[in-house]
Coordinates of C-alpha atoms in Angstrom, one line a residue:
Chain A
M1 CA 166.5 -15.1 64.0
A2 CA 162.7 -15.3 64.0
S3 CA 162.5 -12.8 61.3
S4 CA 165.0 -14.5 59.0
K5 CA 163.0 -17.7 59.5
S6 CA 159.8 -16.0 58.6
S7 CA 161.4 -14.4 55.5
S8 CA 162.8 -17.8 54.4
E9 CA 159.3 -19.1 54.8
K10 CA 158.0 -16.3 52.7
N11 CA 160.6 -17.0 50.1
T12 CA 159.7 -20.6 49.9
S13 CA 156.0 -19.7 49.7
I14 CA 156.7 -17.3 46.8
S15 CA 158.9 -19.8 45.0
H16 CA 156.3 -22.4 45.7
S17 CA 153.5 -20.3 44.2
F18 CA 155.7 -19.6 41.2
M19 CA 156.4 -23.3 40.7
E20 CA 152.7 -23.9 41.0
I21 CA 151.8 -21.2 38.4
S22 CA 154.4 -22.5 35.9
Q23 CA 153.4 -26.1 36.4
N24 CA 149.8 -25.2 36.0
Y25 CA 150.7 -23.2 32.8
I26 CA 152.7 -26.1 31.4
Q27 CA 150.0 -28.7 32.2
L28 CA 146.8 -26.8 31.6
T29 CA 147.5 -24.4 28.8
P30 CA 146.7 -25.8 25.3
L31 CA 149.6 -26.1 22.9
H32 CA 148.4 -23.5 20.4
L33 CA 148.2 -20.8 23.2
K34 CA 151.8 -21.7 24.2
V35 CA 153.0 -21.1 20.7
M36 CA 151.1 -17.8 20.5
D37 CA 152.7 -16.8 23.9
S38 CA 156.2 -17.5 22.6
Y39 CA 155.5 -15.5 19.5
M40 CA 154.3 -12.6 21.6
I41 CA 157.4 -12.8 23.7
L42 CA 159.4 -12.6 20.5
C43 CA 157.4 -9.5 19.5
V44 CA 158.2 -7.8 22.8
A45 CA 161.9 -8.7 22.6
L46 CA 162.3 -7.4 19.0
G47 CA 160.4 -4.2 19.9
V48 CA 162.7 -3.5 22.9
I49 CA 165.8 -4.3 20.9
Q50 CA 164.8 -2.0 18.1
M51 CA 164.0 0.8 20.5
L52 CA 167.4 0.5 22.1
Y53 CA 169.1 0.4 18.8
C54 CA 167.3 3.5 17.6
I55 CA 168.3 5.4 20.8
L56 CA 171.9 4.3 20.3
V57 CA 172.3 4.7 16.5
G58 CA 169.9 7.6 15.9
T59 CA 166.7 8.0 14.0
Y60 CA 168.3 8.3 10.5
P61 CA 166.3 5.7 8.5
Y62 CA 163.3 6.8 10.5
N63 CA 160.8 5.1 8.1
A64 CA 162.6 1.8 8.6
F65 CA 162.5 2.2 12.3
L66 CA 158.8 3.0 12.3
A67 CA 158.1 0.0 10.1
G68 CA 160.2 -2.5 12.2
F69 CA 159.0 -1.2 15.6
G70 CA 155.4 -0.8 14.4
S71 CA 155.3 -4.3 13.0
A72 CA 156.5 -5.7 16.4
V73 CA 153.8 -3.7 18.3
A74 CA 151.0 -4.5 15.9
S75 CA 151.9 -8.2 15.6
F76 CA 151.8 -8.4 19.4
C77 CA 148.4 -6.8 19.5
L78 CA 146.9 -9.0 16.8
T79 CA 148.3 -12.2 18.3
A80 CA 147.0 -11.2 21.8
N81 CA 143.6 -10.7 20.2
L82 CA 143.8 -14.1 18.5
R83 CA 144.9 -15.7 21.8
I84 CA 142.0 -14.2 23.7
K85 CA 139.4 -15.3 21.2
S86 CA 140.8 -18.8 20.7
N87 CA 141.2 -19.5 24.4
P88 CA 138.8 -22.3 25.4
I89 CA 138.0 -20.6 28.6
N90 CA 136.5 -17.6 26.7
Q91 CA 134.4 -19.8 24.5
H92 CA 130.7 -19.7 25.0
P93 CA 127.7 -20.5 22.7
G94 CA 127.4 -17.0 21.1
S95 CA 131.1 -16.4 20.3
Q96 CA 132.8 -16.4 16.9
S97 CA 133.8 -19.6 15.3
P98 CA 137.5 -20.4 15.5
K99 CA 137.7 -20.3 11.7
A100 CA 136.3 -16.8 11.6
V101 CA 138.7 -15.7 14.3
F102 CA 141.6 -17.1 12.4
A103 CA 140.4 -15.5 9.1
E104 CA 140.2 -12.2 10.8
Y105 CA 143.8 -12.6 12.1
V106 CA 145.2 -13.5 8.7
F107 CA 143.5 -10.5 7.0
C108 CA 144.7 -8.1 9.6
N109 CA 148.3 -9.5 9.3
F110 CA 148.1 -9.1 5.5
V111 CA 147.2 -5.5 5.8
L112 CA 149.9 -4.9 8.5
H113 CA 152.7 -6.5 6.6
F114 CA 151.7 -4.8 3.4
I115 CA 152.1 -1.4 5.2
V116 CA 155.3 -2.5 6.9
M117 CA 156.9 -3.6 3.6
N118 CA 155.9 -0.2 2.0
F119 CA 157.3 1.7 4.9
L120 CA 160.6 -0.2 5.2
G121 CA 162.1 1.7 2.3
Chain B
M1 CA 193.0 44.6 -47.3
L2 CA 189.6 44.4 -45.7
N3 CA 191.2 43.5 -42.4
F4 CA 193.5 46.5 -42.6
L5 CA 190.5 48.8 -43.4
L6 CA 188.7 47.3 -40.4
A7 CA 191.6 47.8 -38.2
L8 CA 191.9 51.4 -39.3
F9 CA 188.1 51.9 -38.8
I10 CA 188.4 50.5 -35.2
A11 CA 191.4 52.6 -34.5
F12 CA 189.6 55.7 -35.7
F13 CA 186.6 55.0 -33.6
S14 CA 188.5 54.1 -30.5
F15 CA 190.4 57.3 -30.8
S16 CA 187.4 59.5 -31.4
S17 CA 185.2 58.1 -28.8
A18 CA 185.6 59.3 -25.3
Q19 CA 186.8 57.1 -22.5
S20 CA 183.5 57.6 -20.7
L21 CA 181.1 54.7 -20.9
T22 CA 178.0 56.8 -21.0
G23 CA 179.0 59.3 -23.7
S24 CA 181.2 62.1 -24.7
R25 CA 178.9 65.1 -24.9
I26 CA 179.5 67.6 -22.1
L27 CA 177.4 70.7 -21.5
A28 CA 179.3 73.3 -19.4
L29 CA 177.1 76.1 -18.0
L30 CA 179.0 79.2 -17.1
P31 CA 177.8 82.7 -16.1
E32 CA 179.3 84.0 -19.4
T33 CA 181.0 82.2 -22.2
K34 CA 184.0 84.4 -22.1
I35 CA 184.8 83.2 -18.5
Q36 CA 185.8 79.8 -20.1
T37 CA 189.4 81.1 -20.3
Q38 CA 189.6 80.9 -16.5
Y39 CA 188.9 77.2 -16.7
S40 CA 191.1 76.5 -19.6
T41 CA 193.2 73.8 -17.9
F42 CA 190.2 71.9 -16.7
F43 CA 188.5 72.0 -20.1
E44 CA 191.8 71.1 -21.8
Q45 CA 191.9 68.0 -19.5
L46 CA 188.4 67.0 -20.6
K47 CA 189.2 67.5 -24.3
E48 CA 192.3 65.4 -23.9
R49 CA 190.0 62.6 -22.9
N50 CA 188.0 63.0 -26.1
Y51 CA 185.1 64.9 -24.7
S52 CA 183.2 67.4 -26.8
V53 CA 182.5 70.3 -24.4
A54 CA 179.7 72.7 -25.3
I55 CA 180.2 75.8 -23.3
K56 CA 177.1 77.9 -22.8
A57 CA 176.1 80.8 -20.6
G58 CA 173.6 79.8 -18.0
S59 CA 171.2 82.5 -19.3
D60 CA 171.3 81.2 -22.9
K61 CA 167.7 80.6 -23.9
S62 CA 168.6 78.0 -26.5
I63 CA 169.8 75.4 -23.9
E64 CA 167.9 72.1 -23.9
L65 CA 168.8 69.1 -21.8
G66 CA 166.8 66.6 -23.7
K67 CA 164.6 66.1 -26.7
L68 CA 161.9 63.5 -27.2
G69 CA 162.8 61.8 -23.9
E70 CA 166.5 61.4 -24.8
N71 CA 169.3 63.4 -23.3
L72 CA 171.1 65.7 -25.7
Y73 CA 174.2 65.7 -23.4
D74 CA 175.7 63.0 -21.4
H75 CA 177.2 65.1 -18.7
I76 CA 176.6 68.6 -17.3
L77 CA 179.0 70.9 -15.6
F78 CA 177.1 73.4 -13.5
L79 CA 179.7 76.2 -13.0
C80 CA 177.3 79.1 -12.5
P81 CA 176.3 79.2 -8.8
K82 CA 174.8 82.7 -9.2
C83 CA 172.5 81.7 -12.0
T84 CA 168.9 82.0 -10.8
K85 CA 167.8 79.8 -13.7
Y86 CA 169.2 78.0 -16.7
G87 CA 168.0 78.5 -20.2
K88 CA 164.3 78.8 -20.8
N89 CA 162.6 75.6 -19.9
I90 CA 165.1 74.1 -17.6
N91 CA 163.7 73.4 -14.1
L92 CA 164.3 70.9 -11.4
P93 CA 162.1 68.2 -12.9
S94 CA 163.9 68.4 -16.3
I95 CA 167.3 68.2 -14.5
L96 CA 166.1 65.2 -12.5
K97 CA 164.8 63.6 -15.7
F98 CA 168.3 64.1 -17.2
V99 CA 169.7 62.2 -14.2
K100 CA 167.1 59.5 -14.4
N101 CA 168.1 59.0 -18.1
G102 CA 171.6 58.3 -16.8
G103 CA 173.2 61.8 -17.2
N104 CA 176.0 62.7 -14.8
I105 CA 176.4 66.1 -13.2
L106 CA 179.4 68.0 -11.8
F107 CA 178.0 70.8 -9.7
A108 CA 180.0 73.7 -8.3
A109 CA 178.7 75.9 -5.6
D110 CA 180.0 79.1 -4.1
S111 CA 179.5 81.5 -1.3
E112 CA 177.0 83.5 -3.3
M113 CA 174.5 80.9 -4.7
S114 CA 171.0 81.3 -6.1
Q115 CA 168.0 79.6 -4.5
F116 CA 167.6 77.4 -7.6
N117 CA 171.0 75.9 -7.1
Y118 CA 170.3 75.3 -3.4
D119 CA 167.1 73.5 -4.4
L120 CA 169.0 71.5 -7.0
A121 CA 171.5 70.3 -4.5
S122 CA 168.9 69.5 -1.9
E123 CA 167.3 67.1 -4.5
F124 CA 170.3 64.9 -3.9
G125 CA 170.3 65.3 -0.1
V126 CA 173.1 67.9 -0.1
V127 CA 172.5 70.9 2.0
F128 CA 174.9 73.8 1.5
E129 CA 175.5 76.3 4.2
T130 CA 173.5 79.5 4.3
K131 CA 174.3 82.3 1.8
E132 CA 177.4 84.4 2.3
S133 CA 179.1 81.8 4.5
A134 CA 182.6 80.7 3.7
V135 CA 185.0 78.0 4.7
I136 CA 188.0 79.3 6.6
D137 CA 191.0 77.7 8.2
H138 CA 193.5 79.6 10.4
T139 CA 196.2 77.0 10.2
H140 CA 196.0 75.4 6.8
Y141 CA 195.5 78.4 4.5
Y142 CA 197.1 80.0 1.5
N143 CA 197.4 83.7 0.6
V144 CA 196.6 84.1 -3.0
P145 CA 199.1 86.6 -4.2
T146 CA 196.8 88.3 -6.6
S147 CA 194.1 89.1 -4.0
N148 CA 194.6 91.7 -1.3
S149 CA 192.0 90.1 1.0
T150 CA 193.1 89.3 4.5
I151 CA 190.5 86.6 5.0
K152 CA 192.1 83.1 5.3
D153 CA 189.4 81.6 3.0
T154 CA 191.7 79.7 0.6
V155 CA 191.9 76.5 2.6
I156 CA 194.5 73.8 2.0
A157 CA 192.5 70.7 2.3
R158 CA 194.2 67.3 2.9
N159 CA 191.4 65.2 4.3
L160 CA 190.6 63.1 1.2
N161 CA 188.5 59.9 1.1
F162 CA 190.9 57.0 0.6
N163 CA 188.8 55.3 -2.0
K164 CA 190.8 53.6 -4.7
H165 CA 187.9 53.6 -7.2
I166 CA 187.2 57.3 -7.0
L167 CA 190.7 58.7 -6.4
P168 CA 193.1 56.1 -7.8
H169 CA 196.0 58.5 -8.4
Y170 CA 195.9 59.4 -4.7
T171 CA 195.5 55.9 -3.2
D172 CA 198.0 54.2 -5.6
N173 CA 200.9 56.7 -5.3
K174 CA 200.4 57.6 -1.7
S175 CA 201.4 61.1 -2.7
Q176 CA 200.9 64.1 -0.3
P177 CA 197.5 65.7 -1.0
E178 CA 197.4 69.5 -1.1
I179 CA 194.1 70.8 -2.5
F180 CA 193.4 74.5 -2.6
F181 CA 189.8 75.3 -1.9
K182 CA 187.7 78.4 -1.6
G183 CA 184.0 78.3 -1.2
I184 CA 181.1 77.1 0.8
A185 CA 180.7 74.0 3.0
H186 CA 177.9 71.5 2.8
Q187 CA 176.5 68.5 4.6
F188 CA 174.3 65.5 4.0
N189 CA 172.6 62.8 5.9
K190 CA 175.3 60.5 7.2
N191 CA 173.1 57.5 7.0
S192 CA 172.6 57.9 3.3
Y193 CA 174.6 55.3 1.4
M194 CA 174.2 57.3 -1.8
N195 CA 176.2 60.3 -0.6
L196 CA 179.9 60.0 0.0
S197 CA 182.3 62.6 1.3
I198 CA 185.4 63.0 -0.9
L199 CA 187.1 66.0 0.6
S200 CA 186.3 67.3 4.0
G201 CA 187.7 69.8 6.4
S202 CA 190.5 69.3 9.0
L203 CA 190.0 69.9 12.7
T204 CA 190.7 73.6 12.3
T205 CA 188.4 74.2 9.4
A206 CA 185.2 76.1 10.1
S207 CA 182.3 77.7 8.2
V208 CA 181.6 81.3 9.1
F209 CA 179.6 84.3 7.7
K210 CA 181.3 86.6 5.4
A211 CA 180.0 90.1 6.4
S212 CA 181.8 92.0 3.6
K213 CA 184.4 91.1 1.1
D214 CA 187.3 91.5 3.5
K215 CA 185.8 90.9 6.9
L216 CA 184.4 87.9 8.7
S217 CA 181.4 88.1 10.8
V218 CA 181.7 86.9 14.4
I219 CA 178.3 85.1 14.1
P220 CA 178.7 81.6 12.8
P221 CA 176.1 80.2 10.5
S222 CA 173.2 78.5 12.2
S223 CA 174.3 75.0 11.4
Q224 CA 177.9 75.7 12.5
L225 CA 179.7 73.1 10.4
S226 CA 183.2 72.6 11.4
G227 CA 186.0 70.1 11.4
Y228 CA 185.6 66.7 9.7
N229 CA 181.8 67.2 9.4
L230 CA 182.4 70.0 7.0
N231 CA 182.3 68.7 3.5
L232 CA 184.1 70.5 0.7
V233 CA 183.5 68.0 -2.1
S234 CA 181.1 65.1 -2.0
V235 CA 179.5 62.7 -4.5
F236 CA 176.1 61.1 -5.0
Q237 CA 175.2 58.0 -6.9
T238 CA 171.6 57.4 -7.9
L239 CA 170.1 54.0 -8.0
N240 CA 170.5 53.9 -11.8
N241 CA 174.2 54.6 -11.3
A242 CA 174.1 58.3 -12.5
R243 CA 176.7 60.3 -10.6
I244 CA 176.6 63.8 -9.3
A245 CA 179.7 65.5 -7.8
F246 CA 179.2 68.5 -5.5
I247 CA 182.1 70.9 -5.2
G248 CA 181.9 73.7 -2.7
G249 CA 183.6 76.3 -4.8
T250 CA 184.2 77.1 -8.4
E251 CA 187.5 78.6 -7.5
M252 CA 189.3 75.2 -7.2
L253 CA 188.5 74.4 -10.8
K254 CA 190.0 77.6 -12.2
D255 CA 193.5 77.9 -13.6
I256 CA 194.8 80.1 -10.9
Y257 CA 194.1 77.5 -8.2
I258 CA 195.3 74.7 -10.4
D259 CA 198.5 76.6 -11.1
I260 CA 199.5 77.1 -7.5
Q261 CA 200.6 73.6 -7.1
K262 CA 202.1 71.9 -10.2
S263 CA 204.6 69.5 -8.6
D264 CA 204.2 66.0 -9.7
N265 CA 204.9 64.5 -6.3
I266 CA 202.0 66.3 -4.7
Y267 CA 198.4 65.4 -5.3
G268 CA 197.0 68.8 -6.1
N269 CA 193.9 70.3 -7.7
S270 CA 194.8 69.2 -11.2
K271 CA 195.1 65.5 -10.3
F272 CA 192.2 65.7 -8.0
L273 CA 189.9 67.2 -10.6
K274 CA 191.0 64.6 -13.1
D275 CA 190.2 61.7 -10.7
L276 CA 186.9 63.3 -9.6
S277 CA 185.7 64.1 -13.2
M278 CA 186.8 60.7 -14.4
W279 CA 184.7 59.0 -11.7
T280 CA 181.7 61.3 -12.1
F281 CA 181.7 60.8 -15.9
H282 CA 181.8 57.0 -15.7
E283 CA 185.4 56.5 -16.6
S284 CA 186.3 54.8 -13.3
G285 CA 184.5 52.6 -10.8
V286 CA 182.0 51.1 -13.2
L287 CA 181.3 47.4 -12.7
S288 CA 180.1 45.1 -15.3
H289 CA 179.2 41.4 -15.0
S290 CA 178.3 38.4 -17.1
S291 CA 175.1 36.6 -16.5
P292 CA 176.0 34.0 -13.8
L293 CA 176.7 30.4 -14.7
I294 CA 175.0 28.0 -12.4
Y295 CA 175.6 24.3 -13.0
K296 CA 175.7 21.0 -11.2
T297 CA 179.3 20.3 -10.1
L298 CA 179.0 16.6 -11.0
D299 CA 178.0 16.8 -14.7
K300 CA 178.7 20.5 -15.4
I301 CA 175.2 20.9 -16.9
S302 CA 172.9 23.8 -16.1
Y303 CA 169.4 22.7 -15.2
E304 CA 166.2 24.7 -14.8
S305 CA 165.9 23.4 -11.3
Y306 CA 168.0 21.5 -8.8
Q307 CA 167.3 19.1 -5.9
I308 CA 167.9 19.6 -2.2
K309 CA 171.5 19.0 -1.2
D310 CA 172.8 19.1 -4.8
S311 CA 176.3 20.3 -5.2
I312 CA 176.2 23.2 -7.6
T313 CA 178.8 25.7 -8.8
Y314 CA 178.0 29.4 -9.1
Q315 CA 180.2 31.4 -11.3
V316 CA 180.1 35.0 -12.5
N317 CA 182.6 37.2 -14.3
I318 CA 183.0 40.7 -13.0
S319 CA 185.1 43.4 -14.6
E320 CA 185.8 47.0 -13.6
Y321 CA 186.1 49.9 -16.0
N322 CA 189.0 51.8 -14.5
Q323 CA 190.5 54.9 -16.0
G324 CA 189.2 54.3 -19.4
K325 CA 189.8 50.6 -19.8
W326 CA 188.2 47.3 -18.7
T327 CA 190.3 45.5 -16.0
S328 CA 189.7 42.5 -14.0
F329 CA 187.9 43.3 -10.8
A330 CA 189.4 41.9 -7.6
A331 CA 187.6 41.8 -4.3
N332 CA 187.2 39.4 -1.4
D333 CA 183.8 40.5 -0.3
V334 CA 181.5 39.6 -3.2
Q335 CA 178.8 37.8 -1.4
L336 CA 176.2 35.3 -2.7
E337 CA 173.0 34.7 -0.9
I338 CA 170.6 31.8 -1.6
R339 CA 167.4 33.0 0.0
M340 CA 163.7 32.1 0.3
L341 CA 162.7 35.1 2.4
D342 CA 165.6 34.3 4.7
P343 CA 169.1 33.6 3.5
Y344 CA 169.7 29.9 3.8
I345 CA 173.2 30.2 2.5
R346 CA 175.4 33.4 2.6
T347 CA 178.9 32.9 1.3
T348 CA 181.6 35.0 -0.2
L349 CA 182.7 34.1 -3.7
D350 CA 186.4 33.3 -4.4
Y351 CA 188.3 34.4 -7.4
T352 CA 191.5 33.4 -9.0
P353 CA 193.4 36.3 -10.6
S354 CA 193.0 35.9 -14.3
G355 CA 196.1 37.7 -15.4
D356 CA 195.6 39.5 -18.7
L357 CA 191.9 39.0 -19.0
E358 CA 189.5 41.8 -18.6
F359 CA 187.5 40.0 -16.0
N360 CA 187.9 37.9 -12.9
T361 CA 185.8 34.8 -12.5
F362 CA 184.1 34.6 -9.1
K363 CA 183.2 31.1 -8.2
K364 CA 182.0 28.9 -5.4
V365 CA 180.9 25.3 -5.1
I366 CA 177.8 25.2 -3.0
T367 CA 175.8 22.4 -1.4
L368 CA 172.2 23.5 -1.7
P369 CA 170.1 23.6 1.5
D370 CA 168.0 20.7 2.7
K371 CA 164.9 22.6 2.0
Y372 CA 162.8 22.7 -1.1
G373 CA 161.1 25.8 -2.6
V374 CA 161.7 28.6 -5.0
F375 CA 165.0 30.2 -4.1
K376 CA 166.6 33.5 -5.2
F377 CA 170.3 33.4 -6.0
Q378 CA 171.4 36.9 -5.3
I379 CA 174.5 39.0 -5.3
I380 CA 173.9 42.6 -4.0
Y381 CA 177.2 44.3 -4.2
N382 CA 177.0 47.9 -3.1
R383 CA 180.3 49.5 -2.3
P384 CA 181.2 53.1 -2.1
G385 CA 182.9 54.3 -5.3
L386 CA 181.5 51.5 -7.5
T387 CA 178.3 51.2 -9.4
W388 CA 175.6 49.2 -7.6
V389 CA 175.5 45.6 -8.7
T390 CA 172.5 43.4 -8.2
I391 CA 172.5 39.9 -9.8
T392 CA 169.3 37.9 -9.2
D393 CA 168.4 34.4 -10.5
T394 CA 165.2 32.7 -9.4
I395 CA 165.7 28.9 -9.3
P396 CA 163.4 26.3 -7.8
I397 CA 165.0 23.6 -5.5
L398 CA 162.9 20.4 -5.7
P399 CA 162.6 17.6 -3.1
L400 CA 163.9 14.1 -3.9
R401 CA 161.5 11.9 -6.0
H402 CA 160.0 8.9 -4.2
N403 CA 162.4 6.5 -5.9
Q404 CA 165.5 8.6 -5.2
F405 CA 165.8 8.0 -1.5
P406 CA 168.7 5.7 -0.6
R407 CA 167.7 2.0 0.0
F408 CA 169.2 -1.0 1.8
L409 CA 171.0 1.1 4.3
S410 CA 173.4 -0.9 6.4
Q411 CA 172.3 0.8 9.6
A412 CA 168.7 -0.1 8.9
Y413 CA 169.3 -3.9 8.7
P414 CA 168.1 -4.6 12.3
Y415 CA 164.7 -3.1 11.3
Y416 CA 164.6 -5.2 8.1
T417 CA 165.5 -8.4 10.0
S418 CA 162.9 -7.8 12.6
S419 CA 160.2 -7.1 10.1
F420 CA 160.9 -10.3 8.2
V421 CA 161.3 -12.4 11.4
L422 CA 157.9 -11.3 12.5
L423 CA 156.5 -12.0 9.0
G424 CA 158.0 -15.5 9.2
G425 CA 156.6 -16.0 12.7
F426 CA 153.2 -15.1 11.4
V427 CA 153.5 -17.6 8.5
I428 CA 154.7 -20.4 10.9
L429 CA 151.8 -19.7 13.3
S430 CA 149.3 -19.8 10.5
A431 CA 150.7 -23.0 9.1
L432 CA 150.6 -24.7 12.5
W433 CA 147.0 -23.5 12.9
I434 CA 145.9 -24.9 9.6
F435 CA 147.9 -28.1 9.4
S436 CA 148.7 -29.3 12.9
P437 CA 146.1 -31.7 14.2
T438 CA 147.1 -30.9 17.9
F439 CA 146.2 -27.3 17.3
N440 CA 143.0 -25.7 18.3
K441 CA 141.1 -28.8 19.2

């Protein structure tokens, strides 16, 4: 009886902390970081789906698989990088200006999608 | 009028030329020329087949096998086992040169044989039994009425090679063989694919020493050939398709032995010699082929090179020269290999019987291997009783060009969609970054 009470207390404390985290996230995270987070979730979801599809259907258009899967992974990485650099917490006097960070991101994405389109077949 | 003359001309030539593909000039070497009367039936057989037979004594100094690198005869009959040498300048190298030039030999040995003849036979891997040995058989023997010898050395041999290319009259008619033989046994390396036994002993046949004319020694010869291992007649085919027949005794070629058995229902000496000499002198078992036709199955055009996984058709016509005429060759084991060091494809070619034509077309539709490189298309058809056939074509197989790969595959659509969704996401993200006032403040 005592143990079930303590476990229910634990549950409430865990759900409570989750609530707190999510509320903090919703309230404190700037909008542009939220958009980037949703884009990264999309990248992970597409990567997982393509991996499963490849396992199920086979590797036949292997170049297309590599292009699709690689583009998901690379987009995730590039966006994560942009997110880190544009996060206000990480900003200090010596850091890159937001415009330079964004230009870097765009350039890298151009290169990436150029390669992806070539590889797609 | 002209056509008539032409027809006459052709008829004349087809009559006068021998049936042999290599030529009609035969040199027969006998101990003495007057002995030729003993072989009259055999020589008559040859003359019926339009051969010109030059009969010479082995010791005749004027004999020459070739002049200025060309053979003066097309075939030689060695019927002089005792001859220690032939002519003046004829030695082993000159005989081998004759064979290398495509000359055929029919060689008859005997119990008393000179060292030169032993050496000649051993050049072709044939080892005759030691001197003075003879083949006997105590169950299948024949008493020649004219001789008073008590030795059972006239063997009735029945163990023939069932090869339809070499002995067509035996295999086609299924007649009872009964071949009278007297002479010496021989052997050869069983692993040699060039040697082929034609007539061998039965279980009761053995090779023994002949001590005197009428008695047999109790000591068998050192090699002790007996039974099926004991060869009476065998043939050899060189790599350039020259043929050599080895007969263990001159006796079986002579009229008295041919005359013993004349019944048409029995496959006797006469028919056997005819088949054997026809094969040896290139009247039977000679294959000829067209150059192969290789083309793309789709558009029926031959290219210099093909691409991986192309469907091509390989086609070759093969005909067989059989008993003096070209016939269509039929076999289910003609095998094509497409190889680059290793065979990537090995397949038998199919043929459809062509009816009256002189050839059969062997054909196969092949899907080329998924491997690029320089490939050899090769048919190596080596069968006992037929001339060796090797057909080789070297053809490169190319990979697909960069624009020949299939595009817009239905099973790749998830990958396409994902790539474009991510690209779109990137565009939206950038647009928000640039234009949205709430962004990145």
